[in-house]
mmCIF file of C-alpha atoms and ligand atoms in Angstrom:
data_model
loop_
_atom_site.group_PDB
_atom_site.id
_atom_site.type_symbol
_atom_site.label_atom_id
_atom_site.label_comp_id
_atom_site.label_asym_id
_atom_site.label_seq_id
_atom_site.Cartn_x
_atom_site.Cartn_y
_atom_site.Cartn_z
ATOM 1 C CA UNK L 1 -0.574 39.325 87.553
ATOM 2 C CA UNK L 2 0.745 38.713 84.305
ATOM 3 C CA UNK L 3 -0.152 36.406 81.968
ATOM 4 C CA UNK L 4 2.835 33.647 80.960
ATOM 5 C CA UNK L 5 3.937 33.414 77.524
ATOM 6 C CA UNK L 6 2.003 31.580 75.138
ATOM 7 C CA UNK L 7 3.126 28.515 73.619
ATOM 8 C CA UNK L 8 0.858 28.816 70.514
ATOM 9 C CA UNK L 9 0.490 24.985 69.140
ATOM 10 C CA UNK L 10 0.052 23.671 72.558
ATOM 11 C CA UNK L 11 -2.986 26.531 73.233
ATOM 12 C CA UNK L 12 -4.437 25.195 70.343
ATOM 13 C CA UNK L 13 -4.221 21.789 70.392
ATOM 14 C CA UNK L 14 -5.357 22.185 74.183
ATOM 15 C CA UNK L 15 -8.044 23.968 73.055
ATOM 16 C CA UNK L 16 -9.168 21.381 70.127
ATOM 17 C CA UNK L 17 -8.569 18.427 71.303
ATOM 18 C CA UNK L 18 -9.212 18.527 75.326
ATOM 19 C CA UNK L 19 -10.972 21.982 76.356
ATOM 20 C CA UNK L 20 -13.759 22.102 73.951
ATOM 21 C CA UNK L 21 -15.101 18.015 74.128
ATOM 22 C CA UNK L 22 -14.752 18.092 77.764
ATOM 23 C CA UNK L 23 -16.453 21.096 78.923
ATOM 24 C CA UNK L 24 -18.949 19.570 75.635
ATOM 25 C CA UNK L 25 -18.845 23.420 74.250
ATOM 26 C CA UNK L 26 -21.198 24.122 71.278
ATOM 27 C CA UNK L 27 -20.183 25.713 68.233
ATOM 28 C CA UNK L 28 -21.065 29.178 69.602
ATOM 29 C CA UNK L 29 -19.440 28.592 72.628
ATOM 30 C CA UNK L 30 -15.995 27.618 70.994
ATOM 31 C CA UNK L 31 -16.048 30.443 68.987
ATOM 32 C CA UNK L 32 -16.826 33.258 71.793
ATOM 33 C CA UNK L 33 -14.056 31.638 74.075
ATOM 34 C CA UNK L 34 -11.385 31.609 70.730
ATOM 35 C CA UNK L 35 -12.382 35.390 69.852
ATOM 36 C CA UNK L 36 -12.803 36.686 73.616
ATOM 37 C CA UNK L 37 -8.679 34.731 74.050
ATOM 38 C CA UNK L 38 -7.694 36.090 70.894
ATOM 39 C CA UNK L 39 -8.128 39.835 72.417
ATOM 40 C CA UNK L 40 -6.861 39.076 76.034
ATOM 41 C CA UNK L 41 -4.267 36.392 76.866
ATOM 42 C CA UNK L 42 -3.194 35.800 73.678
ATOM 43 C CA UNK L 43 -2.138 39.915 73.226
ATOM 44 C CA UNK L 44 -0.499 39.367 77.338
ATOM 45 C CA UNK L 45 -3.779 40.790 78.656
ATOM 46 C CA UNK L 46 -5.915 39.121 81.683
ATOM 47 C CA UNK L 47 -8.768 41.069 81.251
ATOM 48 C CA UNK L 48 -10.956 41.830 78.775
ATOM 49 C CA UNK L 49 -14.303 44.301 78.740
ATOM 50 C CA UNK L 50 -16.312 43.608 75.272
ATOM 51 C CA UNK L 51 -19.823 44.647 74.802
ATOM 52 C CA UNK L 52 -22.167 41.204 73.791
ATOM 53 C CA UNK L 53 -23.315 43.369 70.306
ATOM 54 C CA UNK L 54 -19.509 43.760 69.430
ATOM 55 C CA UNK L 55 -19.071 40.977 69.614
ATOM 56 C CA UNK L 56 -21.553 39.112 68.017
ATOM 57 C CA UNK L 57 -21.231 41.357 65.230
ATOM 58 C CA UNK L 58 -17.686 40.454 64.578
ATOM 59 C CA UNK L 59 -18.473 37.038 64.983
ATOM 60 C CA UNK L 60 -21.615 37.113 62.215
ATOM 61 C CA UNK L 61 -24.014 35.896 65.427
ATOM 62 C CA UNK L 62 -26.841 37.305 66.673
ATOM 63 C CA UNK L 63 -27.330 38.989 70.634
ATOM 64 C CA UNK L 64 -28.703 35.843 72.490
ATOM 65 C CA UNK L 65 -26.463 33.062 71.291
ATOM 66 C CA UNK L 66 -23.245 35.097 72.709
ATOM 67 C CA UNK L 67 -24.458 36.711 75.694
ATOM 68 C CA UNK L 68 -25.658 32.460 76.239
ATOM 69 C CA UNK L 69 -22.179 31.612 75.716
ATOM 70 C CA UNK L 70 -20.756 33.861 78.069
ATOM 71 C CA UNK L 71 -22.793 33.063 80.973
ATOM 72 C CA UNK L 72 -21.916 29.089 80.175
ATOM 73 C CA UNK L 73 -17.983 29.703 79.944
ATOM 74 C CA UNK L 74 -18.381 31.477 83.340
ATOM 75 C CA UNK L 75 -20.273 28.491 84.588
ATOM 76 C CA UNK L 76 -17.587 25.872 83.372
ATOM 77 C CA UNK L 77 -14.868 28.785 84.525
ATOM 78 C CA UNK L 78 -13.157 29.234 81.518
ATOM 79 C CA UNK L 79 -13.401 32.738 82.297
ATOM 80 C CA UNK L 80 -14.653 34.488 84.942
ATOM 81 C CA UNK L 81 -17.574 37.496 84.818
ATOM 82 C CA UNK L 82 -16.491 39.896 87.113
ATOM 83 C CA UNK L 83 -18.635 42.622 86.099
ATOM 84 C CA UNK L 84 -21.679 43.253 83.779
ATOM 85 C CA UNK L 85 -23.579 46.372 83.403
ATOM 86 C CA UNK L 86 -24.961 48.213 80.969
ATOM 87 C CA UNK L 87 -21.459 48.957 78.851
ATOM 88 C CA UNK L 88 -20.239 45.362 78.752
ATOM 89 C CA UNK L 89 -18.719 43.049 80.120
ATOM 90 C CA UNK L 90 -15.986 42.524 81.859
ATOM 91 C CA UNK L 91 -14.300 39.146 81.481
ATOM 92 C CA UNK L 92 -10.977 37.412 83.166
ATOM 93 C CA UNK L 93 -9.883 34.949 80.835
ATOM 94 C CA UNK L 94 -9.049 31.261 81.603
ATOM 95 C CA UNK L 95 -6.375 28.880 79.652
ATOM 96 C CA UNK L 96 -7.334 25.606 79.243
ATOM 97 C CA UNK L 97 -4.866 24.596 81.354
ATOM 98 C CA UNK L 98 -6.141 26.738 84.423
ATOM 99 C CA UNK L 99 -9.568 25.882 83.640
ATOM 100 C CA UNK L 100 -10.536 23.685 87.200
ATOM 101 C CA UNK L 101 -12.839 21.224 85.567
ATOM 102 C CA UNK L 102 -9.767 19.905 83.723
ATOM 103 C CA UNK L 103 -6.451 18.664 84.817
ATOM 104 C CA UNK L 104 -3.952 19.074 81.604
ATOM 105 C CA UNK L 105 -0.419 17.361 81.771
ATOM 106 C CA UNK L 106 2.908 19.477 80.076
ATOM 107 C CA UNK L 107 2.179 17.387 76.684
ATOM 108 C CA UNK L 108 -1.622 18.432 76.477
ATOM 109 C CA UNK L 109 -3.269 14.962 78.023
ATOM 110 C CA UNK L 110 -6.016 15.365 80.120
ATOM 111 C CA UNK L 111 -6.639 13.733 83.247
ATOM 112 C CA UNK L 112 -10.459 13.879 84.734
ATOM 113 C CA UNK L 113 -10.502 15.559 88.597
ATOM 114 C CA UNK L 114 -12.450 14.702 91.297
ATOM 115 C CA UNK L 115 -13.805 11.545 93.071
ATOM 116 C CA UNK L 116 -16.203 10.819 90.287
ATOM 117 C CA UNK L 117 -13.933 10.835 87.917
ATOM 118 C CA UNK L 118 -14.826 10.306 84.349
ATOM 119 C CA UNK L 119 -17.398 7.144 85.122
ATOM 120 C CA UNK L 120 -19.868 10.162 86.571
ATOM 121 C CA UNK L 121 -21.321 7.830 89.851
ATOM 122 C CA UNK L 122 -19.397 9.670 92.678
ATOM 123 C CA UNK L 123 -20.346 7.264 96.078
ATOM 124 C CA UNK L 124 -23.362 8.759 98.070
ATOM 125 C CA UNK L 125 -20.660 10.046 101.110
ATOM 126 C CA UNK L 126 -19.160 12.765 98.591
ATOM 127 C CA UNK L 127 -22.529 13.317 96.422
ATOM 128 C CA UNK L 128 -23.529 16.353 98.517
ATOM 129 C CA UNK L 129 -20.248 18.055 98.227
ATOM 130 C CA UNK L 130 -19.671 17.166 94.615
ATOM 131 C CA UNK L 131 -19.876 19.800 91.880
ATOM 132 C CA UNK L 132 -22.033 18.931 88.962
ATOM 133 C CA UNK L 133 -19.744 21.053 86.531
ATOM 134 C CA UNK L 134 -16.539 20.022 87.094
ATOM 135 C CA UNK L 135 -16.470 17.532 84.626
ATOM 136 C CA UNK L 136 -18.210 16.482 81.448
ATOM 137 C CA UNK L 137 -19.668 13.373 82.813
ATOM 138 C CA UNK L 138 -21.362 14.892 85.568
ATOM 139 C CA UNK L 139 -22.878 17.225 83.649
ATOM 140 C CA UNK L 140 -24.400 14.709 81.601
ATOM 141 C CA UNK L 141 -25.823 12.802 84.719
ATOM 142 C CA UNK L 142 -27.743 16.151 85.298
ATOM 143 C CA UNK L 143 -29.007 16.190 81.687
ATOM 144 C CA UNK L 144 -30.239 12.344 81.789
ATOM 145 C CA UNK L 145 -32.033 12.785 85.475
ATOM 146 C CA UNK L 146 -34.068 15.161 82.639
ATOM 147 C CA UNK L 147 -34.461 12.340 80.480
ATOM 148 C CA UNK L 148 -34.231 14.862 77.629
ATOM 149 C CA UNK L 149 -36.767 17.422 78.659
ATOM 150 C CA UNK L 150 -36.829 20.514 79.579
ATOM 151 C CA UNK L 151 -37.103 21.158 83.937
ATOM 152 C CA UNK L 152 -39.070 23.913 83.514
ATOM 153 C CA UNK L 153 -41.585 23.790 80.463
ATOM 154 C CA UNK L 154 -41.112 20.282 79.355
ATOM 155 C CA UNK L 155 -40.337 20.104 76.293
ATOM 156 C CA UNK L 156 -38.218 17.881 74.204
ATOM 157 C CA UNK L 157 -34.640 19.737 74.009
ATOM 158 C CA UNK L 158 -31.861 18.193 72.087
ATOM 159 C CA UNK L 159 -28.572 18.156 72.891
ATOM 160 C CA UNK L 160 -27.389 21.188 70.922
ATOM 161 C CA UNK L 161 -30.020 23.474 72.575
ATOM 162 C CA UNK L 162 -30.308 22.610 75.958
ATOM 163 C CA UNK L 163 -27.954 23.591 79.123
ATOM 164 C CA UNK L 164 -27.609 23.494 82.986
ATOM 165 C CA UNK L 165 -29.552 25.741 85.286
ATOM 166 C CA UNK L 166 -28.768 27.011 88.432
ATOM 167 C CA UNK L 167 -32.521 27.173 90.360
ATOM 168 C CA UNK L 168 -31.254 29.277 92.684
ATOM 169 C CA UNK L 169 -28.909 31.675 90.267
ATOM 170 C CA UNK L 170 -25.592 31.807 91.165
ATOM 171 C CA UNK L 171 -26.101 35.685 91.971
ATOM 172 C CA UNK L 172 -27.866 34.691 94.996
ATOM 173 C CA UNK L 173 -25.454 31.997 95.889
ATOM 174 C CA UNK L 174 -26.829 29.060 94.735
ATOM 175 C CA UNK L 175 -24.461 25.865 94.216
ATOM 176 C CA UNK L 176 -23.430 23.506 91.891
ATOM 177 C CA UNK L 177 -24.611 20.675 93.868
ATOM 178 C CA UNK L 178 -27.473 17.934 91.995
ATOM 179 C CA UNK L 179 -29.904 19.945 94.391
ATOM 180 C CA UNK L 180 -29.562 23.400 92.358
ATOM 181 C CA UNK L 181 -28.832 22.401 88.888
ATOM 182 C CA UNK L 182 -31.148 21.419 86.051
ATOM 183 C CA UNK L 183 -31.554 20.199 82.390
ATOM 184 C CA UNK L 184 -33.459 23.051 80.367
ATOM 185 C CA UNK L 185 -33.813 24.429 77.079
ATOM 186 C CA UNK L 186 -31.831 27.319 76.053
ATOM 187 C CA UNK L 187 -35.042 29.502 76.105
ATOM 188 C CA UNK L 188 -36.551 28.756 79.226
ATOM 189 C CA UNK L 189 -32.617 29.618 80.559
ATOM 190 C CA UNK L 190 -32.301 32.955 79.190
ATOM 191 C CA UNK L 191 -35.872 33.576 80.117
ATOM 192 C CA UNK L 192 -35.552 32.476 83.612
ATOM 193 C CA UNK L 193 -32.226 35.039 84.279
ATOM 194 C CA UNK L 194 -31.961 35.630 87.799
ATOM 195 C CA UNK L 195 -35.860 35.361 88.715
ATOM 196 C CA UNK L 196 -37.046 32.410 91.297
ATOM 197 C CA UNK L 197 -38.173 29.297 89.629
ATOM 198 C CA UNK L 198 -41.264 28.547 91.129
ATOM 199 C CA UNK L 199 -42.440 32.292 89.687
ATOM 200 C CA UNK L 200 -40.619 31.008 85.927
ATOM 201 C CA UNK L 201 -43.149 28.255 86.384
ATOM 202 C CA UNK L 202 -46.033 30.147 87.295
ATOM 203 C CA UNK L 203 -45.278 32.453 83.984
ATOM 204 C CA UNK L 204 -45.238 29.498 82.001
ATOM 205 C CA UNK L 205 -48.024 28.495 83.191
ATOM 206 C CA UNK L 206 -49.731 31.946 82.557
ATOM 207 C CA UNK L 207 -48.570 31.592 79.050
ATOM 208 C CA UNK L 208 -50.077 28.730 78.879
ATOM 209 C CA UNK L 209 -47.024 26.969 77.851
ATOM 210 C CA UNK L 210 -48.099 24.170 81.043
ATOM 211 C CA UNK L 211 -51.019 22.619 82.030
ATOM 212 C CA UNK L 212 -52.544 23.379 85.437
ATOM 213 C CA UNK L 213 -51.641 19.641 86.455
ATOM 214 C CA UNK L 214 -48.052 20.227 84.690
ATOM 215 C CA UNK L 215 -47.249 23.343 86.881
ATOM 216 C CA UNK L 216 -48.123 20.918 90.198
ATOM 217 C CA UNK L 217 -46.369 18.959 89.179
ATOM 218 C CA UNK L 218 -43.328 20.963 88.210
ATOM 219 C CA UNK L 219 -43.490 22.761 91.823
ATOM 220 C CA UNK L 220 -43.192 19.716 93.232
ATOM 221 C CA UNK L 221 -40.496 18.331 91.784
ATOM 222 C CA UNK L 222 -38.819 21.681 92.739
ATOM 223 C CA UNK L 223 -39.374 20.940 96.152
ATOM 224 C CA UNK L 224 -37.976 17.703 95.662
ATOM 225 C CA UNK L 225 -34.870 18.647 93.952
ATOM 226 C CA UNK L 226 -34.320 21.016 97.226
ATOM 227 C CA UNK L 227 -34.841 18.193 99.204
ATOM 228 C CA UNK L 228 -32.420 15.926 97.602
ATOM 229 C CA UNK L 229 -35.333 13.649 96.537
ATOM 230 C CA UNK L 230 -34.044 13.829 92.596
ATOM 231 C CA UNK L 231 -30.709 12.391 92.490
ATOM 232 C CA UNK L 232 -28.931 12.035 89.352
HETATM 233 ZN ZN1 ZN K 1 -37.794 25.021 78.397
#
């Protein structure tokens, strides 16, 4: 396939004004998706294969900040990871306006998909099926069932540092769905990777970053989030 001709203003006001306060991208993740575009689509290519280091080092950021960014562009599917191994990663890149969790319009406006639409409350019949990252506000119902803590080791996380977790990683075929995805800090995600929660718990616990009552605690509201007992 191969990519359309860019219209260069439009990119970038799509990019400004609706992409990046939608999808609520941090600093770091604006400027990984603008540097990883500049070298595909923008130069007609679909794919790109970049090594984290490079490009961190280009972009005067350290390892774990990109290789964060990354993962949460492929969760909000501005691009998509199709490979990752030991020599990079290899990326296809989304335009905003192919980017599912937003609708644009020929003149840039955005409409909000979906049956929740922007208001976030999608009726209990399609709460189930819904997918908590299509849109901006659903993600933020995720982060306030949280309350502003971390899911896994509780502590307070700001907005700039915290993100959504799959339990069950997306690897192993977990969903999008309120059931799978949680509020945590940045460090407990990267720490986490692709390992089963309840054993992330138990480490945190062995660390003794939670109390013995905490870690009950926390397995059980695992088991509740499974069993659709923690709705947003
Ligand atoms: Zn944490």
């Amino acid at each position: 396939m191969k990519p359309k001709k860019l219209n260069p203003g439009l990119l970038w006001m799509q990019f400004e004004d609706v992409l990046a306060p939608r999808l609520g991208l941090t600093v770091f993740d604006r400027a990984v998706y603008s540097h990883l575009l500049r070298h595909s689509l923008v130069v007609g290519k679909l794919r790109l294969q970049f090594s984290v280091m490079s490009v961190a080092a280009k972009l005067g950021l350290s390892n774990g900040p990109v290789r964060q960014a990354v993962r949460r562009l492929d969760e909000l599917g501005a691009l998509r990871l199709l490979e990752r191994s030991k020599t990079g990663h290899l990326v296809e890149m989304r335009l905003p306006e192919n980017i599912r969790a937003i609708r644009l319009h020929k003149n840039g406006a955005s409409t909000a998909v979906g049956a929740a639409g922007s208001a976030g409350e999608p009726p209990a019949s399609t709460l189930e099926a819904t997918d908590f990252l299509k849109t901006w506000a659903l993600r933020k119902a995720i982060h306030d069932r949280e309350r502003g803590a971390c899911f896994y080791c509780l502590r307070r996380t700001p907005a700039n540092v915290r993100c959504l977790d799959h339990v069950v990683p997306r690897v192993r075929f977990g969903r999008n769905s309120y059931r799978n995805l949680v509020s945590c800090c940045i460090e407990c995600n990267t720490r986490k990777g692709d390992r089963p929660a309840a054993d992330f718990l138990r480490t945190l616990y062995r660390l003794g970053r939670l109390t013995p009552a905490e870690l009950d605690a926390r397995l059980r509201a695992l088991k509740d989030l499974a069993a659709g007992k923690r709705r947003p």
